[in-house]
XYZ file of C-alpha atoms in Angstrom:
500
model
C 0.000 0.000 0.000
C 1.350 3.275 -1.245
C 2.031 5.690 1.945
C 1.939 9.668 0.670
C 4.624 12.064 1.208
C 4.508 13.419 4.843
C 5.269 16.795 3.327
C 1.969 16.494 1.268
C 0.317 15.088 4.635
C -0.624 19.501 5.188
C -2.273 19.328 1.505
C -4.776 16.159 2.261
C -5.838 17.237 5.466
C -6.979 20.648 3.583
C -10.350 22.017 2.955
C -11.451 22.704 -0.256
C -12.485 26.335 0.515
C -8.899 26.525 2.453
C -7.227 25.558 -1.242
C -9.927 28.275 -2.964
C -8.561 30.918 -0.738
C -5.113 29.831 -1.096
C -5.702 30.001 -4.581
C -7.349 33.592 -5.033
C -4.811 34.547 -2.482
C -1.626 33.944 -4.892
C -4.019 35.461 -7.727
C -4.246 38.738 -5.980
C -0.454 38.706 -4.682
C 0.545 38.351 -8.631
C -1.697 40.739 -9.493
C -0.106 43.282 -7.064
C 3.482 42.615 -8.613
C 1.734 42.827 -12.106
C -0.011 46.461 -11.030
C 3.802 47.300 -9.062
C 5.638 46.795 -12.171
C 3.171 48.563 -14.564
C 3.056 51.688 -12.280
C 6.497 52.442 -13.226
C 5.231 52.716 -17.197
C 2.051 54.604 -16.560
C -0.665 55.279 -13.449
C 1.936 55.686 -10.835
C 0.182 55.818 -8.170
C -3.061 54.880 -8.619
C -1.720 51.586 -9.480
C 1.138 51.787 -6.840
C -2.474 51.775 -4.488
C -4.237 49.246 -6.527
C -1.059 47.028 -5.275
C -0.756 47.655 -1.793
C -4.951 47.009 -1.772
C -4.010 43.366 -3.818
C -1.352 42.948 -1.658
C -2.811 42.963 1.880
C -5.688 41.025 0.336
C -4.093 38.536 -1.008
C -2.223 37.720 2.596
C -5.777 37.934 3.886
C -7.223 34.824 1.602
C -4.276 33.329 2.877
C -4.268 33.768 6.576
C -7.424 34.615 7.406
C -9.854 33.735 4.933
C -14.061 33.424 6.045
C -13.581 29.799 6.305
C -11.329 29.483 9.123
C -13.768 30.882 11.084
C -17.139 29.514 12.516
C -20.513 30.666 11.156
C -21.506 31.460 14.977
C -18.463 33.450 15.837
C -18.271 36.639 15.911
C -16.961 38.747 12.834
C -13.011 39.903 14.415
C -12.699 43.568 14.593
C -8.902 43.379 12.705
C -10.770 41.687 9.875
C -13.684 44.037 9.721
C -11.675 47.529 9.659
C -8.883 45.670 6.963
C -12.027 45.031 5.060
C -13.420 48.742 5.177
C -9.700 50.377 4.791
C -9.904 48.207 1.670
C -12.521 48.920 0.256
C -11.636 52.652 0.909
C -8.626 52.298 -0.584
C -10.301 51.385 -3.792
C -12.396 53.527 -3.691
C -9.415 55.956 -3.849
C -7.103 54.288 -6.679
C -10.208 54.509 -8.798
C -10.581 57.828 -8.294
C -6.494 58.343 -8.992
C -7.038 56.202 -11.952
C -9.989 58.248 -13.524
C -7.785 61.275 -13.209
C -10.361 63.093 -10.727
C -8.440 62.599 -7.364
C -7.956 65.904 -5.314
C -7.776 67.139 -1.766
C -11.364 67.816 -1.528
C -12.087 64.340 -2.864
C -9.818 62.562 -0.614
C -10.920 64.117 2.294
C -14.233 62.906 0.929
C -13.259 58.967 0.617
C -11.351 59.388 3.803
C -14.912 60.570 5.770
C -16.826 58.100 3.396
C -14.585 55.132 4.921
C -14.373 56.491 8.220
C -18.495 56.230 8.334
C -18.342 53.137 7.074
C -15.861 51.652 9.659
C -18.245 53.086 12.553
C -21.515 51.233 10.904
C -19.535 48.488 10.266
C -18.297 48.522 14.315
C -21.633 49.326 15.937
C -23.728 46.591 13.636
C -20.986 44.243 15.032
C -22.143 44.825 18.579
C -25.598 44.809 17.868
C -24.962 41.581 15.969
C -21.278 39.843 16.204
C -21.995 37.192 13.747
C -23.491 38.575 11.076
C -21.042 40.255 8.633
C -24.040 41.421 6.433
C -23.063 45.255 7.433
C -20.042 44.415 5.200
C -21.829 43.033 2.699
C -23.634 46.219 2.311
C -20.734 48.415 2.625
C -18.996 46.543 0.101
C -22.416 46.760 -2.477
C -22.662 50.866 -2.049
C -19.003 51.493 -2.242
C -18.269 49.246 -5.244
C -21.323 50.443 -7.322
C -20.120 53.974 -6.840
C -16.907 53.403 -8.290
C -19.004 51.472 -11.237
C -21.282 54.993 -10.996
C -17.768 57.399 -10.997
C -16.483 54.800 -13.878
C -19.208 55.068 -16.138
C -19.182 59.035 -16.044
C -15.759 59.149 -16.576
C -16.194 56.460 -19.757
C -18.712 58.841 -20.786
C -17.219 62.131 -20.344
C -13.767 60.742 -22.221
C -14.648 58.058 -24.297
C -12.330 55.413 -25.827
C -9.662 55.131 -22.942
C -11.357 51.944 -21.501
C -13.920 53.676 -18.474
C -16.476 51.972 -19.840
C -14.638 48.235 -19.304
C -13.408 49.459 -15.887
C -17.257 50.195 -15.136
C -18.212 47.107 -15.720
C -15.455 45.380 -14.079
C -16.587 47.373 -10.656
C -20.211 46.409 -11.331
C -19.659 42.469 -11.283
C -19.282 43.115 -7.579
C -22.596 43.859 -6.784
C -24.383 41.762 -9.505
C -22.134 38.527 -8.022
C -22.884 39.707 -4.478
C -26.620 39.928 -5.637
C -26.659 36.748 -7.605
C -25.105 34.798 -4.800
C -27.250 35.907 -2.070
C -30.592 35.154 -4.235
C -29.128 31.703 -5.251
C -27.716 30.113 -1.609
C -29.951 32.522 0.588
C -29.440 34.951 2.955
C -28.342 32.628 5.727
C -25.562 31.708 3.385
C -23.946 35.324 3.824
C -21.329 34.410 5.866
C -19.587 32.390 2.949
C -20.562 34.773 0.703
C -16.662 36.128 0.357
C -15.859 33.204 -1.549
C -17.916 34.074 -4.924
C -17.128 38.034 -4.630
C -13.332 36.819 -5.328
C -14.001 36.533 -8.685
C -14.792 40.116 -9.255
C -12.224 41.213 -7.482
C -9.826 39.409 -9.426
C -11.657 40.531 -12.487
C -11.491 44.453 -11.260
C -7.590 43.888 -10.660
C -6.841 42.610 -14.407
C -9.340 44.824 -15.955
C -7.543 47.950 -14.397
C -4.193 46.612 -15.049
C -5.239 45.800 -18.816
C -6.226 48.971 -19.485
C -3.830 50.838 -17.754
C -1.210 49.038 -20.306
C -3.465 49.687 -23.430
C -3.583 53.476 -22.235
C -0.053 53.081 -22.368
C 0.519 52.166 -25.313
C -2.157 54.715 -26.768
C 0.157 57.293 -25.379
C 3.555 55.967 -26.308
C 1.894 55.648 -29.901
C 0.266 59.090 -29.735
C 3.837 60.518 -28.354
C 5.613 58.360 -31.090
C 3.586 60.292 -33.648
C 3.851 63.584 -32.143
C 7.374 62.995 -32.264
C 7.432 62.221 -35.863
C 4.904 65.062 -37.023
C 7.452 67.516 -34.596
C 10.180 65.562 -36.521
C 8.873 65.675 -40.596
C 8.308 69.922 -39.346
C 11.516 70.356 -38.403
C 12.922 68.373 -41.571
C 10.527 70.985 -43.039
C 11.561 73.748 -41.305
C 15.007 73.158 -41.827
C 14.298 72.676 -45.297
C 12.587 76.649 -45.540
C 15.176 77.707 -43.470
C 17.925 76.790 -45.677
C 15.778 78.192 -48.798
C 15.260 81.194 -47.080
C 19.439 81.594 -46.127
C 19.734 81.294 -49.815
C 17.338 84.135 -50.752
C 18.585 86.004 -47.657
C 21.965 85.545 -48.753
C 21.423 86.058 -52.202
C 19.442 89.243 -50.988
C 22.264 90.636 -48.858
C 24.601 89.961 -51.827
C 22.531 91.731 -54.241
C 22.632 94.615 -51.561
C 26.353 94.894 -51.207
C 26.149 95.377 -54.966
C 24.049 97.783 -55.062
C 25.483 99.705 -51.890
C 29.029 99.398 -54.043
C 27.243 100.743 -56.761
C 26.329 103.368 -55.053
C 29.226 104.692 -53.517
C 30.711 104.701 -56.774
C 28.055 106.610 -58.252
C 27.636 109.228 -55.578
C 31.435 109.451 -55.260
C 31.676 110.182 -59.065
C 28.932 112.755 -58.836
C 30.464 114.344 -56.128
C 34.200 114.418 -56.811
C 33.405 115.696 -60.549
C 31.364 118.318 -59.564
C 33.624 119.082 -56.403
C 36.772 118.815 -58.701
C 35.316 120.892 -60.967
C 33.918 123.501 -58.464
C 37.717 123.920 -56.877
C 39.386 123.961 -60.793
C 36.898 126.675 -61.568
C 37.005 129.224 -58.154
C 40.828 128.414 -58.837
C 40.860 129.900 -62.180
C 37.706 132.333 -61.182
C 40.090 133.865 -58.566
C 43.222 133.975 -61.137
C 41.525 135.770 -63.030
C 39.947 138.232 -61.106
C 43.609 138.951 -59.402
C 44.431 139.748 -63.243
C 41.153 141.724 -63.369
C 39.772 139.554 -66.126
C 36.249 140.462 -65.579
C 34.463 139.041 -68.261
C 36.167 135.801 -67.462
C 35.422 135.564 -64.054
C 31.896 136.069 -64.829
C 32.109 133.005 -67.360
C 33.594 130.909 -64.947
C 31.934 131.173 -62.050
C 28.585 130.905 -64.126
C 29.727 127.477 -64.829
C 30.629 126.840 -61.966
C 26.983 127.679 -60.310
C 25.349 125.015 -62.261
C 27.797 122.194 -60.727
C 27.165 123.734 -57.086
C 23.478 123.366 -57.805
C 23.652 120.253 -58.903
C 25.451 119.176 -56.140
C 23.229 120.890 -53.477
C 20.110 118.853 -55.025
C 21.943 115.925 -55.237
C 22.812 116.226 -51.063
C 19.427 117.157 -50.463
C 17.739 114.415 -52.171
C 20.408 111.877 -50.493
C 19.082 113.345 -47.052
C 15.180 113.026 -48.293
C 15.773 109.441 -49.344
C 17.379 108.567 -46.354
C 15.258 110.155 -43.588
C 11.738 108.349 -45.620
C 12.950 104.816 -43.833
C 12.366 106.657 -40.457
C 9.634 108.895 -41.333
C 6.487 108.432 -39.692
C 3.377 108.714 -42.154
C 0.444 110.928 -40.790
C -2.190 110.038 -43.013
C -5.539 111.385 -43.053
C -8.568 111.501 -46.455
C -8.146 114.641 -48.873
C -8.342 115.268 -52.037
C -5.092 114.786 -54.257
C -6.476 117.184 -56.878
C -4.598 120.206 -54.887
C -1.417 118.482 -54.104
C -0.542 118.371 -57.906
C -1.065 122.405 -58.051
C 1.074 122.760 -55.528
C 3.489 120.822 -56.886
C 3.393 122.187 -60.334
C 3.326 125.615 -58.458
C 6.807 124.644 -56.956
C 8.793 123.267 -60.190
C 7.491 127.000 -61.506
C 9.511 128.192 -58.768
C 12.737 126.506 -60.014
C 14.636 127.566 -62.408
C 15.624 123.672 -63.984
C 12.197 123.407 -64.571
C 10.404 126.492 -65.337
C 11.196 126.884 -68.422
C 10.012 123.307 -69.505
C 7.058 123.975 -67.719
C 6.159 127.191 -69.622
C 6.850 125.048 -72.929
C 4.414 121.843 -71.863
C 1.263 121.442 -71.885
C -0.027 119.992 -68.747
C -3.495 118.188 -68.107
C -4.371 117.046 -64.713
C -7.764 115.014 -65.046
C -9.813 113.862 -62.506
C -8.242 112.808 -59.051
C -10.200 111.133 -55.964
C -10.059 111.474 -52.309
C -7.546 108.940 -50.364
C -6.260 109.061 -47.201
C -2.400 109.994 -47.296
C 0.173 111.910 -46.098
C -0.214 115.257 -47.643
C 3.990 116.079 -47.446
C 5.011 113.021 -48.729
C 2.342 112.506 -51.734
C 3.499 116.366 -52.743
C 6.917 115.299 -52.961
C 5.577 111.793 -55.327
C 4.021 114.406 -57.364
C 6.937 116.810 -57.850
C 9.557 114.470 -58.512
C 7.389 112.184 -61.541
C 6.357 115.859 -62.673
C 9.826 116.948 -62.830
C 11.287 113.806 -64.398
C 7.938 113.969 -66.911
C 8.514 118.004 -67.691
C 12.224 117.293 -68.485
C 11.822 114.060 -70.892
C 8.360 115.657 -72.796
C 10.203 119.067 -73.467
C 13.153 117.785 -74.765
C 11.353 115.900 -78.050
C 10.436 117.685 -81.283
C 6.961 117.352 -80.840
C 4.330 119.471 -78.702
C 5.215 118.651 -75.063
C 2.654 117.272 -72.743
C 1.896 115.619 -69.267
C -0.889 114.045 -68.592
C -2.327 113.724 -64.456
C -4.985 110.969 -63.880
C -6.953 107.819 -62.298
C -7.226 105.248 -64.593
C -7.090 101.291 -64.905
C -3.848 100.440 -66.046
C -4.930 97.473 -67.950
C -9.360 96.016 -68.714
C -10.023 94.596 -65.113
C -7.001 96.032 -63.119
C -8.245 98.198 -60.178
C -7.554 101.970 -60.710
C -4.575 103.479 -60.075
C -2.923 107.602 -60.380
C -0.555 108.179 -63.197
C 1.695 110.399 -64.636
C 2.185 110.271 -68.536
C 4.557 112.203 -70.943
C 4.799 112.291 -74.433
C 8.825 112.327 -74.353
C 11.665 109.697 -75.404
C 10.339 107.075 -73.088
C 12.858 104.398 -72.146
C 13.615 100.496 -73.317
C 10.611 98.034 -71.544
C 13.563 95.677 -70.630
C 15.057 98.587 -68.680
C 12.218 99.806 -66.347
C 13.209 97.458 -63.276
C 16.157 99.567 -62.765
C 14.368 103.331 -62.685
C 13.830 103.123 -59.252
C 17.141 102.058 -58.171
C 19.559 104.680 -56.636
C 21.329 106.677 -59.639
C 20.284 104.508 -62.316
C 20.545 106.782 -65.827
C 18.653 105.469 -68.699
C 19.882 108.226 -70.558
C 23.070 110.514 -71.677
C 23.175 114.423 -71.348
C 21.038 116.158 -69.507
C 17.849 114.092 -70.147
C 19.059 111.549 -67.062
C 19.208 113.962 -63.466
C 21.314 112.413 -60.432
C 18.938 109.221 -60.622
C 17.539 109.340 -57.277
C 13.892 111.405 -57.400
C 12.228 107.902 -58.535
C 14.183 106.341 -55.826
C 12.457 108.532 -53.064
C 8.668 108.052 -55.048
C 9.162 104.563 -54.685
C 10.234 104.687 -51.445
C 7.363 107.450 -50.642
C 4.578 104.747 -52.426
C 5.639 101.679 -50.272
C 5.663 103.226 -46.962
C 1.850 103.928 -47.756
C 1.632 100.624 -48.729
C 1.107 100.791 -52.438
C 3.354 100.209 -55.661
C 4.803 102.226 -58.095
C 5.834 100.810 -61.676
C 6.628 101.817 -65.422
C 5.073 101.621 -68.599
C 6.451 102.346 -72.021
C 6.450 102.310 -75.618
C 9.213 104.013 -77.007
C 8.876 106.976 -79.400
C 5.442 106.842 -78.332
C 4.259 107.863 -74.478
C 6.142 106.774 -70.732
C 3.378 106.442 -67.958
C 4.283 105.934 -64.361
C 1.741 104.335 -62.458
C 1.310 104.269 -58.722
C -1.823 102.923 -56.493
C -2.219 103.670 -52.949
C -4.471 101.784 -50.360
C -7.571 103.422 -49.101
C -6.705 102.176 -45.241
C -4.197 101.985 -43.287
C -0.411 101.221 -44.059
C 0.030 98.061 -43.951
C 3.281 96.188 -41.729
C 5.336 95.489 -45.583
C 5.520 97.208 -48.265
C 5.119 95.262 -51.667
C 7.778 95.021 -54.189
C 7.687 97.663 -57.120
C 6.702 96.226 -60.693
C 7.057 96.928 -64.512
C 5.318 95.976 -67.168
C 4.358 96.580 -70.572
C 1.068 98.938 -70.880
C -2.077 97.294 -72.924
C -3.831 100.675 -72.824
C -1.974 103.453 -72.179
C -4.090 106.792 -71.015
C -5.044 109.796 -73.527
């Protein structure tokens, strides 16, 4: 006859229930080293409470599980307040795990198990026994973490609420179940069935706790690479826009080059020829050469002059990038007068005023800076009066607001009937000292300079238009508001319908 192991002898001797609770104990103690291990991915500490909570009950299936105890003993107090602080506990995870847990709501589970630990006392001196009270205690509190569940699942949906929920509702629907199906003086085995929704709740929560996880790691994962493709992209714009920065600056170094040489030609020639002249003006009037002093120094007046306007525009064109624009709604009609009212005033440009014929048509209202728009006027007036006087034909200059091409929004103009310039050539006009020209037709090449400068900072555009032997136009529109934060670059074209 076979004789079994005497270190199996503990094993034979052993209730079924004892080997149930032994069982659901090592369930619950895995499942706390399951939730442990998770809470350092995700859920720290509601999970890191979920574990102590799986812990403690899993020593309590077992050491001191309902069946070691009579059904006529009284319920023991250390067993009855571990119970409660569990359930509490819960309570409280759940409430971490949701993402609602505050002071206020702690506070609130802390009174709400507190209460329940002082029913749960006096109904075990008004009946030792009968651990019912717990029963009940254990239905309320885990069908209002179902309740707390199920609004969270509905006010985020898709992070797994909904599961949890229903996890947390098996308690009371086993609890229910059981009691209809052995009876109510059954109750005091009734721990045994509500194990299996407790082990339910604890996988549940640590299931979804990994999936929401690994919906964040993915969601981070693709933030990452959306950040990442916008930086390639960014990176990408920002070397394109080095390039045409770059290519910008370079461009400007040219153009600042050619612009010290041109104002240091203008200059020196002028000065050079100034000094050469009040050398020999002076000579001669030592020698008492009258007549030739008078010759002399009225060449040399012409070069001073030039020089003076040349200076002064300089200064004009530079102080525009730190003018401020005071705009305000007036007609523009009266800023041409005064503008033709001031070339009559010059001497360069009297006389081809007397000789032109000059028709201002019909101007509108816009809001501008009156100073500034006088100055556009004199300088495309001045440049028009010098190019229509010099041609064979009767001169003329022609004011207006007209499309500049069928469908193109109005714009002001100012036409002249003089050599015009080649189309290919009227990007550089309003560069600093660019001369289309020779002789006296080209000035010091910087009064369309300061109009273009003048148009942008009120937020409009300023081009060219020409057919050669034939008409020049100069177009400029201005916006009706306000001056907007950049300027727009300045255009040419060919005109489709140039003005009468």
């Amino acid at each position: 006859m076979l004789r079994a192991d005497p270190s199996l002898e503990w094993l034979t001797r052993a209730q079924p229930l004892d080997v149930f609770a032994w069982v659901v104990g090592a369930v619950m103690l895995v499942i706390a080293a399951a939730q442990w291990v998770a809470s350092r991915v995700d859920d720290r500490r509601a999970l890191r409470i979920f574990s102590l909570r799986y812990a403690v009950a899993g020593l309590s299936w077992w050491f001191a599980h309902p069946g070691r105890l009579q059904a006529e003993q009284p319920v023991p107090t250390p067993a009855l307040v571990v119970s409660i602080v569990l359930l509490g506990m819960t309570v409280w995870a759940l409430d971490e795990f949701l993402g609602h847990a505050n002071r206020r709501r702690r506070a609130f589970i802390a009174l709400g198990t507190l209460a329940a630990l002082v029913f749960g006392l006096v109904f075990r001196h008004w009946r030792p026994a009968d651990p019912g009270a717990l029963y009940w205690v254990m239905i309320v509190a885990m069908s209002t973490c179902a309740v707390l569940a199920w609004r969270a699942a509905r006010a985020e949906p898709g992070v797994g609420h909904a599961v949890v929920a229903l996890a947390f509702a098996s308690y009371p629907v086993v609890m229910v179940t059981a009691l209809l199906w052995l009876g109510w003086g059954a109750r005091a085995n009734l721990s045994y069935p509500v194990a299996l929704p407790s082990v339910i709740v604890g996988i549940t929560v640590l299931l979804v706790s990994l999936m929401r996880a690994t919906r964040r790691a993915r969601t981070e994962l693709q933030r990452r690479e959306l950040a990442e493709a916008r930086l390639a992209e960014l990176n990408t714009t920002l070397e394109h826009r080095v390039g045409e920065r770059t290519a910008e600056l370079q461009t400007l170094v040219d153009g600042l080059e050619s612009f010290a040489r041109s104002i240091s030609h203008d200059l020196r020639g002028s000065l050079g020829g100034a000094a050469t002249l009040s050398r020999m003006a002076l000579g001669a009037l030592v020698r008492g050469e009258h007549r030739d002093t008078e010759r002399m120094l009225s060449v040399m007046a012409p070069q001073l002059e030039h020089m003076d306007a040349l200076v002064r525009d300089l200064l004009t064109l530079t102080r525009l990038g730190d003018a401020s624009i005071h705009r305000s709604e007036q007609p523009l009609a009266p800023l041409v007068q005064q503008a033709l009212d001031q070339l009559a005033l010059e001497p360069a440009s009297a006389e081809a005023l007397a000789r032109t014929e000059v028709v201002v048509g019909e101007l509108p209202r816009l809001a501008v800076d009156a100073t500034l728009l006088r100055q556009v006027f004199v300088n495309l007036l001045s440049n028009a009066l010098r190019f229509a006087a010099s041609g064979p034909q009767p001169a003329k200059v022609s004011v207006g607001h007209a499309a500049p091409s069928p469908g193109a929004p109005p714009a002001l103009y100012v036409a002249d009937n003089g050599p015009g310039f080649a189309p290919d050539a009227a990007g550089k006009l309003f560069h600093p000292f660019a001369r289309l020209h020779e002789g006296t037709l080209s000035n010091h090449g910087i009064g369309l300079s300061i109009v273009r400068r003048i148009v942008e900072r009120h937020g409009g555009r300023v081009w060219a238009e020409c057919r050669p032997g034939e008409r020049t136009v100069f177009w400029f529109s201005l916006p009706a508001g306000a001056v907007p934060p950049a300027a727009p670059a300045v255009h040419a074209q060919r005109a489709e319908a140039v003005p009468a």
